[in-house]
PDB file of C-alpha atoms in Angstrom:
ATOM      1  CA  MET A  17       1.399  -1.027  24.668  1.00  0.00           C
ATOM      2  CA  ASP A  18       0.617  -2.943  27.783  1.00  0.00           C
ATOM      3  CA  THR A  19       1.428  -6.554  27.740  1.00  0.00           C
ATOM      4  CA  ASN A  20      -2.010  -7.442  28.807  1.00  0.00           C
ATOM      5  CA  ASP A  21      -3.428  -5.384  25.902  1.00  0.00           C
ATOM      6  CA  VAL A  22      -1.051  -7.294  23.200  1.00  0.00           C
ATOM      7  CA  SER A  23      -2.227 -10.572  24.492  1.00  0.00           C
ATOM      8  CA  GLU A  24      -5.661  -9.990  23.703  1.00  0.00           C
ATOM      9  CA  TYR A  25      -5.161 -10.580  20.055  1.00  0.00           C
ATOM     10  CA  CYS A  26      -1.420 -12.145  19.944  1.00  0.00           C
ATOM     11  CA  ASN A  27      -3.051 -15.570  21.863  1.00  0.00           C
ATOM     12  CA  PHE A  28      -2.955 -18.564  20.000  1.00  0.00           C
ATOM     13  CA  SER A  29      -6.427 -20.560  19.537  1.00  0.00           C
ATOM     14  CA  PRO A  30      -6.167 -24.340  20.552  1.00  0.00           C
ATOM     15  CA  GLU A  31      -5.652 -24.687  16.590  1.00  0.00           C
ATOM     16  CA  GLY A  32      -2.778 -22.345  16.335  1.00  0.00           C
ATOM     17  CA  ARG A  33      -4.099 -19.367  14.696  1.00  0.00           C
ATOM     18  CA  LEU A  34      -4.651 -15.762  15.417  1.00  0.00           C
ATOM     19  CA  HIS A  35      -7.910 -14.822  14.766  1.00  0.00           C
ATOM     20  CA  GLN A  36      -7.686 -11.261  15.206  1.00  0.00           C
ATOM     21  CA  ILE A  37      -5.111 -11.090  12.396  1.00  0.00           C
ATOM     22  CA  GLU A  38      -7.210 -12.995   9.974  1.00  0.00           C
ATOM     23  CA  TYR A  39      -9.941 -10.812  10.538  1.00  0.00           C
ATOM     24  CA  ALA A  40      -7.866  -7.744   9.563  1.00  0.00           C
ATOM     25  CA  LEU A  41      -6.545 -10.080   6.519  1.00  0.00           C
ATOM     26  CA  GLN A  42     -10.123 -10.024   5.467  1.00  0.00           C
ATOM     27  CA  ALA A  43     -10.909  -6.314   5.797  1.00  0.00           C
ATOM     28  CA  ILE A  44      -8.119  -5.832   3.528  1.00  0.00           C
ATOM     29  CA  GLU A  45      -9.551  -7.873   0.888  1.00  0.00           C
ATOM     30  CA  ILE A  46     -12.845  -5.798   0.225  1.00  0.00           C
ATOM     31  CA  GLY A  47     -10.696  -2.737  -0.053  1.00  0.00           C
ATOM     32  CA  CYS A  48     -10.060  -0.838  -3.441  1.00  0.00           C
ATOM     33  CA  THR A  49      -8.285  -3.038  -6.192  1.00  0.00           C
ATOM     34  CA  THR A  50      -4.752  -1.541  -6.279  1.00  0.00           C
ATOM     35  CA  ILE A  51      -1.982  -2.892  -8.745  1.00  0.00           C
ATOM     36  CA  GLY A  52       1.991  -2.305  -8.521  1.00  0.00           C
ATOM     37  CA  ILE A  53       4.522  -3.460 -11.312  1.00  0.00           C
ATOM     38  CA  LYS A  54       8.023  -2.922 -11.098  1.00  0.00           C
ATOM     39  CA  SER A  55      10.480  -3.033 -14.246  1.00  0.00           C
ATOM     40  CA  ASP A  56      14.135  -2.091 -14.886  1.00  0.00           C
ATOM     41  CA  LYS A  57      12.406   1.300 -16.244  1.00  0.00           C
ATOM     42  CA  GLY A  58      10.582   2.219 -13.282  1.00  0.00           C
ATOM     43  CA  ILE A  59       7.414   1.180 -11.272  1.00  0.00           C
ATOM     44  CA  VAL A  60       3.782   1.570 -12.179  1.00  0.00           C
ATOM     45  CA  ILE A  61       0.678   1.755  -9.527  1.00  0.00           C
ATOM     46  CA  VAL A  62      -2.969   1.790 -10.435  1.00  0.00           C
ATOM     47  CA  THR A  63      -5.802   1.845  -8.041  1.00  0.00           C
ATOM     48  CA  GLU A  64      -9.373   2.175  -8.303  1.00  0.00           C
ATOM     49  CA  LYS A  65     -10.960   4.851  -6.508  1.00  0.00           C
ATOM     50  CA  LYS A  66     -14.581   3.533  -5.730  1.00  0.00           C
ATOM     51  CA  ILE A  67     -17.565   6.030  -4.975  1.00  0.00           C
ATOM     52  CA  ASN A  68     -20.349   4.085  -3.256  1.00  0.00           C
ATOM     53  CA  SER A  69     -23.156   6.524  -3.864  1.00  0.00           C
ATOM     54  CA  ASP A  70     -23.932   9.182  -6.462  1.00  0.00           C
ATOM     55  CA  LEU A  71     -24.984  11.534  -3.109  1.00  0.00           C
ATOM     56  CA  ILE A  72     -21.417  11.987  -2.511  1.00  0.00           C
ATOM     57  CA  GLU A  73     -20.521  15.474  -3.477  1.00  0.00           C
ATOM     58  CA  ASN A  74     -16.539  15.493  -2.245  1.00  0.00           C
ATOM     59  CA  ARG A  75     -15.037  13.147  -4.960  1.00  0.00           C
ATOM     60  CA  ASN A  76     -11.686  14.713  -4.753  1.00  0.00           C
ATOM     61  CA  PHE A  77     -10.221  12.240  -1.868  1.00  0.00           C
ATOM     62  CA  GLU A  78      -7.109  10.323  -3.313  1.00  0.00           C
ATOM     63  CA  ASN A  79      -5.906   6.759  -2.750  1.00  0.00           C
ATOM     64  CA  LEU A  80      -2.113   7.441  -3.643  1.00  0.00           C
ATOM     65  CA  ILE A  81      -0.476   9.431  -0.629  1.00  0.00           C
ATOM     66  CA  ASN A  82       2.612  11.299  -0.738  1.00  0.00           C
ATOM     67  CA  LEU A  83       4.620  10.367   2.428  1.00  0.00           C
ATOM     68  CA  SER A  84       7.431  12.397   1.318  1.00  0.00           C
ATOM     69  CA  LYS A  85       9.181  13.427  -1.783  1.00  0.00           C
ATOM     70  CA  SER A  86      10.726   9.860  -2.392  1.00  0.00           C
ATOM     71  CA  VAL A  87       7.806   7.821  -1.434  1.00  0.00           C
ATOM     72  CA  VAL A  88       4.308   7.206  -2.277  1.00  0.00           C
ATOM     73  CA  CYS A  89       1.743   4.675  -0.723  1.00  0.00           C
ATOM     74  CA  CYS A  90      -1.469   3.031  -1.131  1.00  0.00           C
ATOM     75  CA  ALA A  91      -3.737   1.761   1.177  1.00  0.00           C
ATOM     76  CA  SER A  92      -6.197  -1.087   1.231  1.00  0.00           C
ATOM     77  CA  GLY A  93      -8.750  -1.796   3.996  1.00  0.00           C
ATOM     78  CA  LEU A  94     -10.287   0.549   6.695  1.00  0.00           C
ATOM     79  CA  THR A  95     -10.025   4.070   5.757  1.00  0.00           C
ATOM     80  CA  SER A  96      -9.766   4.839   9.695  1.00  0.00           C
ATOM     81  CA  ASP A  97      -6.859   2.549  10.114  1.00  0.00           C
ATOM     82  CA  SER A  98      -4.866   3.607   7.118  1.00  0.00           C
ATOM     83  CA  ARG A  99      -5.216   6.966   8.113  1.00  0.00           C
ATOM     84  CA  VAL A 100      -3.690   6.738  11.455  1.00  0.00           C
ATOM     85  CA  CYS A 101      -0.666   5.114   9.905  1.00  0.00           C
ATOM     86  CA  ILE A 102      -0.362   7.748   7.012  1.00  0.00           C
ATOM     87  CA  GLN A 103      -0.166  10.333   9.621  1.00  0.00           C
ATOM     88  CA  LYS A 104       2.308   8.427  12.002  1.00  0.00           C
ATOM     89  CA  ILE A 105       4.647   7.273   9.109  1.00  0.00           C
ATOM     90  CA  ARG A 106       4.570  11.100   7.934  1.00  0.00           C
ATOM     91  CA  ASN A 107       5.514  12.335  11.265  1.00  0.00           C
ATOM     92  CA  PHE A 108       8.309   9.250  11.462  1.00  0.00           C
ATOM     93  CA  LEU A 109       9.914  10.526   7.994  1.00  0.00           C
ATOM     94  CA  THR A 110       9.855  14.045   8.825  1.00  0.00           C
ATOM     95  CA  ASN A 111      11.426  13.608  11.967  1.00  0.00           C
ATOM     96  CA  ASN A 112      14.186  11.400  10.989  1.00  0.00           C
ATOM     97  CA  SER A 113      14.752  13.960   7.921  1.00  0.00           C
ATOM     98  CA  PHE A 114      15.259  16.794  10.401  1.00  0.00           C
ATOM     99  CA  LEU A 115      17.494  14.995  12.747  1.00  0.00           C
ATOM    100  CA  PHE A 116      19.478  13.053  10.383  1.00  0.00           C
ATOM    101  CA  LYS A 117      19.540  15.147   7.394  1.00  0.00           C
ATOM    102  CA  GLU A 118      19.302  12.213   5.473  1.00  0.00           C
ATOM    103  CA  THR A 119      16.418  10.383   3.169  1.00  0.00           C
ATOM    104  CA  ILE A 120      15.603   6.994   5.167  1.00  0.00           C
ATOM    105  CA  SER A 121      15.888   3.848   3.211  1.00  0.00           C
ATOM    106  CA  ILE A 122      12.735   2.599   1.488  1.00  0.00           C
ATOM    107  CA  GLU A 123      12.849  -0.900   3.387  1.00  0.00           C
ATOM    108  CA  LYS A 124      13.351   0.790   6.876  1.00  0.00           C
ATOM    109  CA  CYS A 125      10.044   2.771   5.809  1.00  0.00           C
ATOM    110  CA  ALA A 126       8.306  -0.647   4.774  1.00  0.00           C
ATOM    111  CA  LYS A 127       9.412  -2.069   8.408  1.00  0.00           C
ATOM    112  CA  LYS A 128       8.198   0.852  10.173  1.00  0.00           C
ATOM    113  CA  ILE A 129       4.727   0.618   8.585  1.00  0.00           C
ATOM    114  CA  GLY A 130       4.753  -3.138   9.492  1.00  0.00           C
ATOM    115  CA  CYS A 131       5.175  -2.201  13.131  1.00  0.00           C
ATOM    116  CA  LEU A 132       2.524   0.641  12.964  1.00  0.00           C
ATOM    117  CA  ILE A 133      -0.072  -1.913  11.750  1.00  0.00           C
ATOM    118  CA  LEU A 134       0.593  -4.276  14.360  1.00  0.00           C
ATOM    119  CA  ASN A 135       0.500  -1.404  16.700  1.00  0.00           C
ATOM    120  CA  VAL A 136       3.765  -2.453  18.699  1.00  0.00           C
ATOM    121  CA  SER A 137       6.314   0.301  17.811  1.00  0.00           C
ATOM    122  CA  PRO A 138       8.101   0.544  21.177  1.00  0.00           C
ATOM    123  CA  GLY A 139       8.783   3.654  23.090  1.00  0.00           C
ATOM    124  CA  GLU A 140       6.148   5.892  21.400  1.00  0.00           C
ATOM    125  CA  ASN A 141       3.629   8.053  23.179  1.00  0.00           C
ATOM    126  CA  LYS A 142       0.330   6.629  21.522  1.00  0.00           C
ATOM    127  CA  GLU A 143      -2.331   9.405  20.990  1.00  0.00           C
ATOM    128  CA  PHE A 144      -4.010   6.569  19.237  1.00  0.00           C
ATOM    129  CA  HIS A 145      -4.562   3.219  20.838  1.00  0.00           C
ATOM    130  CA  ILE A 146      -6.556  -0.034  19.921  1.00  0.00           C
ATOM    131  CA  ASN A 147      -6.351  -3.592  20.948  1.00  0.00           C
ATOM    132  CA  ARG A 148      -6.109  -5.105  17.613  1.00  0.00           C
ATOM    133  CA  PRO A 149      -3.929  -5.276  14.754  1.00  0.00           C
ATOM    134  CA  LEU A 150      -4.957  -2.439  11.961  1.00  0.00           C
ATOM    135  CA  GLY A 151      -7.225  -3.675   9.225  1.00  0.00           C
ATOM    136  CA  VAL A 152      -5.386  -2.507   6.242  1.00  0.00           C
ATOM    137  CA  ALA A 153      -2.238  -3.176   3.856  1.00  0.00           C
ATOM    138  CA  PHE A 154      -0.120  -0.740   2.014  1.00  0.00           C
ATOM    139  CA  LEU A 155       1.757  -1.050  -1.326  1.00  0.00           C
ATOM    140  CA  LEU A 156       4.875   1.172  -0.668  1.00  0.00           C
ATOM    141  CA  CYS A 157       6.600   2.731  -3.734  1.00  0.00           C
ATOM    142  CA  GLY A 158       9.684   4.902  -3.697  1.00  0.00           C
ATOM    143  CA  ILE A 159      13.608   5.805  -4.626  1.00  0.00           C
ATOM    144  CA  ASP A 160      16.520   5.730  -2.195  1.00  0.00           C
ATOM    145  CA  HIS A 161      20.379   5.341  -2.780  1.00  0.00           C
ATOM    146  CA  THR A 162      20.121   1.822  -3.648  1.00  0.00           C
ATOM    147  CA  GLY A 163      17.625   2.308  -6.484  1.00  0.00           C
ATOM    148  CA  ILE A 164      13.615   1.863  -7.269  1.00  0.00           C
ATOM    149  CA  HIS A 165      11.611  -0.393  -4.608  1.00  0.00           C
ATOM    150  CA  LEU A 166       8.046  -1.929  -4.557  1.00  0.00           C
ATOM    151  CA  PHE A 167       6.887  -3.262  -1.191  1.00  0.00           C
ATOM    152  CA  SER A 168       3.869  -4.719   0.251  1.00  0.00           C
ATOM    153  CA  ILE A 169       2.972  -4.428   3.874  1.00  0.00           C
ATOM    154  CA  ASP A 170      -0.129  -6.456   5.153  1.00  0.00           C
ATOM    155  CA  SER A 171      -1.768  -6.809   8.693  1.00  0.00           C
ATOM    156  CA  THR A 172       0.554  -9.428   9.909  1.00  0.00           C
ATOM    157  CA  GLY A 173       3.462  -6.670  10.074  1.00  0.00           C
ATOM    158  CA  SER A 174       5.489  -8.372   7.327  1.00  0.00           C
ATOM    159  CA  SER A 175       7.115  -6.258   4.256  1.00  0.00           C
ATOM    160  CA  ASP A 176       8.018  -8.055   1.157  1.00  0.00           C
ATOM    161  CA  GLU A 177       9.970  -6.548  -1.899  1.00  0.00           C
ATOM    162  CA  ARG A 178       8.204  -7.630  -4.584  1.00  0.00           C
ATOM    163  CA  GLN A 179       8.127  -6.992  -8.728  1.00  0.00           C
ATOM    164  CA  ILE A 180       4.580  -7.508  -8.930  1.00  0.00           C
ATOM    165  CA  VAL A 181       1.990  -6.275  -5.990  1.00  0.00           C
ATOM    166  CA  SER A 182      -1.769  -6.375  -5.785  1.00  0.00           C
ATOM    167  CA  LEU A 183      -4.043  -5.284  -2.670  1.00  0.00           C
ATOM    168  CA  GLY A 184      -7.744  -5.276  -2.216  1.00  0.00           C
ATOM    169  CA  ASN A 185     -10.610  -7.005  -4.143  1.00  0.00           C
ATOM    170  CA  GLY A 186      -9.707  -9.461  -6.650  1.00  0.00           C
ATOM    171  CA  SER A 187      -5.978  -9.170  -5.950  1.00  0.00           C
ATOM    172  CA  GLN A 188      -4.950 -12.979  -6.623  1.00  0.00           C
ATOM    173  CA  ASP A 189      -6.745 -12.499 -10.116  1.00  0.00           C
ATOM    174  CA  ALA A 190      -4.785  -9.482 -10.636  1.00  0.00           C
ATOM    175  CA  ILE A 191      -1.418 -11.107  -9.936  1.00  0.00           C
ATOM    176  CA  LEU A 192      -2.089 -14.036 -12.190  1.00  0.00           C
ATOM    177  CA  ILE A 193      -3.289 -11.657 -15.070  1.00  0.00           C
ATOM    178  CA  THR A 194      -0.293  -9.342 -14.799  1.00  0.00           C
ATOM    179  CA  ARG A 195       2.135 -12.014 -14.326  1.00  0.00           C
ATOM    180  CA  GLU A 196       1.442 -13.178 -17.505  1.00  0.00           C
ATOM    181  CA  GLY A 197       2.238 -10.384 -19.462  1.00  0.00           C
ATOM    182  CA  PHE A 198       5.007  -9.245 -17.378  1.00  0.00           C
ATOM    183  CA  ARG A 199       8.819  -8.903 -18.475  1.00  0.00           C
ATOM    184  CA  LYS A 200      11.709  -7.161 -16.451  1.00  0.00           C
ATOM    185  CA  LYS A 201      12.900  -5.224 -19.632  1.00  0.00           C
ATOM    186  CA  MET A 202       9.500  -3.685 -19.814  1.00  0.00           C
ATOM    187  CA  SER A 203       9.194   0.303 -20.670  1.00  0.00           C
ATOM    188  CA  LEU A 204       7.603   2.265 -18.204  1.00  0.00           C
ATOM    189  CA  THR A 205       4.695   2.876 -20.868  1.00  0.00           C
ATOM    190  CA  GLU A 206       4.353  -0.968 -21.321  1.00  0.00           C
ATOM    191  CA  ASN A 207       4.264  -1.411 -17.338  1.00  0.00           C
ATOM    192  CA  LYS A 208       1.369   1.061 -17.439  1.00  0.00           C
ATOM    193  CA  ASN A 209      -0.495  -0.735 -20.252  1.00  0.00           C
ATOM    194  CA  LEU A 210      -0.129  -3.801 -18.714  1.00  0.00           C
ATOM    195  CA  ALA A 211      -1.579  -2.460 -14.999  1.00  0.00           C
ATOM    196  CA  ILE A 212      -4.275  -0.850 -16.643  1.00  0.00           C
ATOM    197  CA  LYS A 213      -5.359  -3.936 -18.834  1.00  0.00           C
ATOM    198  CA  SER A 214      -5.180  -6.032 -15.560  1.00  0.00           C
ATOM    199  CA  MET A 215      -7.456  -3.575 -13.831  1.00  0.00           C
ATOM    200  CA  LYS A 216     -10.115  -3.707 -16.758  1.00  0.00           C
ATOM    201  CA  MET A 217     -10.069  -7.326 -16.562  1.00  0.00           C
ATOM    202  CA  ILE A 218     -11.160  -7.505 -12.713  1.00  0.00           C
ATOM    203  CA  THR A 219     -13.157  -4.360 -12.250  1.00  0.00           C
ATOM    204  CA  GLU A 220     -17.033  -4.724 -12.379  1.00  0.00           C
ATOM    205  CA  ASN A 221     -16.931  -2.397 -15.244  1.00  0.00           C
ATOM    206  CA  LYS A 222     -14.919  -4.249 -18.251  1.00  0.00           C
ATOM    207  CA  THR A 223     -15.676  -1.900 -20.864  1.00  0.00           C
ATOM    208  CA  ILE A 224     -15.185   1.622 -19.180  1.00  0.00           C
ATOM    209  CA  LEU A 225     -12.607   2.060 -16.688  1.00  0.00           C
ATOM    210  CA  LYS A 226     -13.468   5.132 -14.481  1.00  0.00           C
ATOM    211  CA  ASN A 227     -11.639   6.450 -11.555  1.00  0.00           C
ATOM    212  CA  ILE A 228      -8.828   5.486 -11.771  1.00  0.00           C
ATOM    213  CA  GLU A 229      -5.638   7.031 -10.124  1.00  0.00           C
ATOM    214  CA  LEU A 230      -2.372   6.406 -11.778  1.00  0.00           C
ATOM    215  CA  CYS A 231       1.379   6.671 -10.400  1.00  0.00           C
ATOM    216  CA  LEU A 232       4.658   6.555 -12.504  1.00  0.00           C
ATOM    217  CA  LEU A 233       7.799   6.606 -11.038  1.00  0.00           C
ATOM    218  CA  GLU A 234      10.500   6.706 -13.936  1.00  0.00           C
ATOM    219  CA  LYS A 235      14.123   5.154 -12.334  1.00  0.00           C
ATOM    220  CA  LYS A 236      16.132   7.283 -14.920  1.00  0.00           C
ATOM    221  CA  SER A 237      14.490  10.894 -13.694  1.00  0.00           C
ATOM    222  CA  GLU A 238      13.802   9.652 -10.339  1.00  0.00           C
ATOM    223  CA  LYS A 239      10.659  11.469 -10.416  1.00  0.00           C
ATOM    224  CA  PHE A 240       6.978  10.618  -9.599  1.00  0.00           C
ATOM    225  CA  SER A 241       4.005  11.596 -11.764  1.00  0.00           C
ATOM    226  CA  PHE A 242       0.532  11.322 -11.383  1.00  0.00           C
ATOM    227  CA  PHE A 243      -2.572  11.252 -13.338  1.00  0.00           C
ATOM    228  CA  GLN A 244      -6.331  10.461 -12.968  1.00  0.00           C
ATOM    229  CA  ILE A 245      -8.453   8.577 -15.577  1.00  0.00           C
ATOM    230  CA  ASN A 246     -11.908   9.802 -15.469  1.00  0.00           C
TER     231      ASN A 246
END
């Protein structure tokens, strides 16, 4: 990326703020609600699949995306921006596996996504170029030689490993609700029930939970399982 292009959104305002990054963070807040919980037994991710109109015929799109055999992600924010990141990180993981014959660490994958969001990855021949940070955040779940991991990556490019993560609409409320019932020694079933309970409490329809995607990563088996609640 040209230095002049970077400066367009990396210059501080007189108040010491980076407005373009603040706008990108606001775009994340209107995305689909997603909750991730990590305990000693595994990780659960629950995400809402919003269908904005009854006229939409194709309802088979998925929010939970396999980046590789050991990494799953969920995005919140602008769909077009998330697609760009997902394609680029898939290519990165495939190339890394081909060249080095090893699985990349989840932490390194999270940091790579952070660079892609800021659109500042050095040395890349970019097919996609835009003079702003991407309006998308990711919840990243995976397993490597050090164990299971749950990361959040936002539009500032920061990646943080957490036990509870929430993205999208109502994310702050979701974290508060989930934290009340969370314990490190929870079983995977208890994890799942807590995530679904939290989702029920913050979604608009509090009696019937529809169009929910669910991902379970069991630490013992090291396998992902995917479900859809309709």
